[in-house]
Tab-separated table of C-alpha atoms in Angstrom:
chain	number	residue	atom	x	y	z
A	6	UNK	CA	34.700	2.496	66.498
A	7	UNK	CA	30.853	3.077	66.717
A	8	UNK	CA	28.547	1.029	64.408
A	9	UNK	CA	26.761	3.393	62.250
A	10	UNK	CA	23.716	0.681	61.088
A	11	UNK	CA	21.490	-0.956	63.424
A	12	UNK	CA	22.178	-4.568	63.583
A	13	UNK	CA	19.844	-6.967	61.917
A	14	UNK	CA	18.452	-10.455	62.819
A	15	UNK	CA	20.064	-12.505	59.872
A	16	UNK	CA	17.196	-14.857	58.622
A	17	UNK	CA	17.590	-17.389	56.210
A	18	UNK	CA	16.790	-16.724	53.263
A	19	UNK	CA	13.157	-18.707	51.850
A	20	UNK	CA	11.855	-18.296	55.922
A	21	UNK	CA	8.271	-18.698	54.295
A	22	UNK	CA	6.493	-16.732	58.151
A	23	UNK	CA	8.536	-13.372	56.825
A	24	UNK	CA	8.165	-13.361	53.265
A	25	UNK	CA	4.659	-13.735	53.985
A	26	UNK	CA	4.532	-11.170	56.319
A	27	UNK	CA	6.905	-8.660	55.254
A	28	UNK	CA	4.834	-4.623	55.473
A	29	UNK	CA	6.518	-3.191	52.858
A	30	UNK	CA	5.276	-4.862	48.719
A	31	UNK	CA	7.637	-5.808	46.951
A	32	UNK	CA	7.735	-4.912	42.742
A	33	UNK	CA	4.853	-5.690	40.628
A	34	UNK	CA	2.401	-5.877	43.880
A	35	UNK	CA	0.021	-3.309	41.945
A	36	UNK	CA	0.256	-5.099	38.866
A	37	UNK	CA	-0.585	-8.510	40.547
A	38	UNK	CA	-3.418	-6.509	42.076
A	39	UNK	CA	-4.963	-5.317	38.678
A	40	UNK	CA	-4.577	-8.341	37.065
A	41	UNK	CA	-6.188	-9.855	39.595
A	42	UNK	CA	-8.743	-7.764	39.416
A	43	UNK	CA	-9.292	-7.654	36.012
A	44	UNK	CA	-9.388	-11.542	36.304
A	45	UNK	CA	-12.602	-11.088	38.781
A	46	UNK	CA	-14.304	-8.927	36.162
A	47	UNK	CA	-13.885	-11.299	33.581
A	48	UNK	CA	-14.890	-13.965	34.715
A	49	UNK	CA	-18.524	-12.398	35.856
A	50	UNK	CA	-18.815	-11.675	31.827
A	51	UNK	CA	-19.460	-14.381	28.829
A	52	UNK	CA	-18.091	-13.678	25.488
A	53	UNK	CA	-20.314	-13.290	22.653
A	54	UNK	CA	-20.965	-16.585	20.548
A	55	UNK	CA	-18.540	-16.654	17.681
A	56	UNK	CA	-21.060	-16.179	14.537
A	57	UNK	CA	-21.784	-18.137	12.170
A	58	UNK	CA	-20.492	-16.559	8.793
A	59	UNK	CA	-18.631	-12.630	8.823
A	60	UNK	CA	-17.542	-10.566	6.010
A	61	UNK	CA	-14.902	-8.923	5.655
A	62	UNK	CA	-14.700	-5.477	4.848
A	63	UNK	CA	-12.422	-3.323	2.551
A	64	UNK	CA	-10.541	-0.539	3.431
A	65	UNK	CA	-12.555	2.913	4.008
A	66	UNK	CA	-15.980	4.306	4.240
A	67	UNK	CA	-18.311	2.419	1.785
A	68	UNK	CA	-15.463	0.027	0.382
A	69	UNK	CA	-16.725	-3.079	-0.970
A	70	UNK	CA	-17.193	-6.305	0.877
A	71	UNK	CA	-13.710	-8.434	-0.124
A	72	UNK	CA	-13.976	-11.851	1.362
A	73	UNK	CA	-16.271	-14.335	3.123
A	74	UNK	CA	-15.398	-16.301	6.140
A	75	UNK	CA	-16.998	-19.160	8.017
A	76	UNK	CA	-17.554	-17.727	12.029
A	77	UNK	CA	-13.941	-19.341	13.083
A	78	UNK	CA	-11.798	-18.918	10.696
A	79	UNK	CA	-8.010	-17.758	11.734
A	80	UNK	CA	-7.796	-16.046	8.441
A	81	UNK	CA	-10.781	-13.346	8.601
A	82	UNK	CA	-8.770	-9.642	9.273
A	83	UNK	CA	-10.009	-7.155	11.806
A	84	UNK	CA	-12.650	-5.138	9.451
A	85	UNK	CA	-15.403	-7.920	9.818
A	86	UNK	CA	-19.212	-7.877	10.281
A	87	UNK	CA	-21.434	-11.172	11.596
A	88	UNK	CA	-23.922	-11.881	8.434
A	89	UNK	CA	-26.416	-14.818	8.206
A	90	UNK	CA	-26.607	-17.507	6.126
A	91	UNK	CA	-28.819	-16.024	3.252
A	92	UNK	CA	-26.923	-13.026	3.099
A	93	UNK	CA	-23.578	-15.114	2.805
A	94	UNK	CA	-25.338	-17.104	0.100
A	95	UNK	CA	-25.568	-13.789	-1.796
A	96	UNK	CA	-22.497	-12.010	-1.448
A	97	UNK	CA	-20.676	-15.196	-2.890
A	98	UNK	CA	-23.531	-14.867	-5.820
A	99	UNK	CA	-22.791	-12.173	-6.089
A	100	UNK	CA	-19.180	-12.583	-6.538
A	101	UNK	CA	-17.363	-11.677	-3.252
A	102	UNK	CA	-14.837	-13.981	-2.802
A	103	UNK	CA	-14.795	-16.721	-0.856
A	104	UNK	CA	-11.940	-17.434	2.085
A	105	UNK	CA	-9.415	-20.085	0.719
A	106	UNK	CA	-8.724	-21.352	4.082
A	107	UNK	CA	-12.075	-22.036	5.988
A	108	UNK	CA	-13.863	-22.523	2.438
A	109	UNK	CA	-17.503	-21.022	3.434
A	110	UNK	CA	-19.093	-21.757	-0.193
A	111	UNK	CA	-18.109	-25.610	0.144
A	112	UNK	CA	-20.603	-24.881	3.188
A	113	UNK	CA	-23.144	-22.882	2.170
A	114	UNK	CA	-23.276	-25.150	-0.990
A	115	UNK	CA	-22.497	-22.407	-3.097
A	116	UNK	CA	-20.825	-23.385	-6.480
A	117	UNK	CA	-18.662	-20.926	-8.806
């Protein structure tokens, strides 16, 4: 009976000098390659300081401010803008509420 598949060196399996050097990529090559790459881009960038004191915004076009947050707080939501100090002074004057977890007008010396 004829053979109808060529025959194959058998290799063991971890030989490091052919999974090294094996033509063909294997799955996920591209995505190792944009990650990569996105790595490279990265790191040429800084990120922003974190601010100082944000807001937090309502929901909508021209909704009221709705809380205050110290610059790193893990409670502030998504809607946020970076104030300064004076301004953060005044919105809590003014009576904006104040974050219960990061406490900005303990802070800013601000007393209800």
């Amino acid at each position: 009976m004829r053979e109808r598949f060529a025959a194959r060196p058998v290799t063991p399996p971890h030989s490091g000098d052919l999974a090294r050097h094996d033509p063909r990529p294997g799955p996920g090559t591209d995505r190792r390659r944009r990650t990569t790459r996105s790595r490279e881009t990265l790191r040429g960038r800084a990120r922003p300081p974190t601010p100082d004191w944000t807001v937090e915004l309502g929901i909508g076009v021209g909704a009221p401010p709705s809380e205050i947050h110290a610059g790193g707080c893990y409670a502030a939501g998504k809607r946020q803008r970076t104030i300064d100090r004076g301004q953060a002074r005044q919105l809590l004057a003014d009576g904006v509420r104040a974050c219960t977890h990061c406490r900005p007008d303990s802070e800013l010396g601000v007393l209800e």
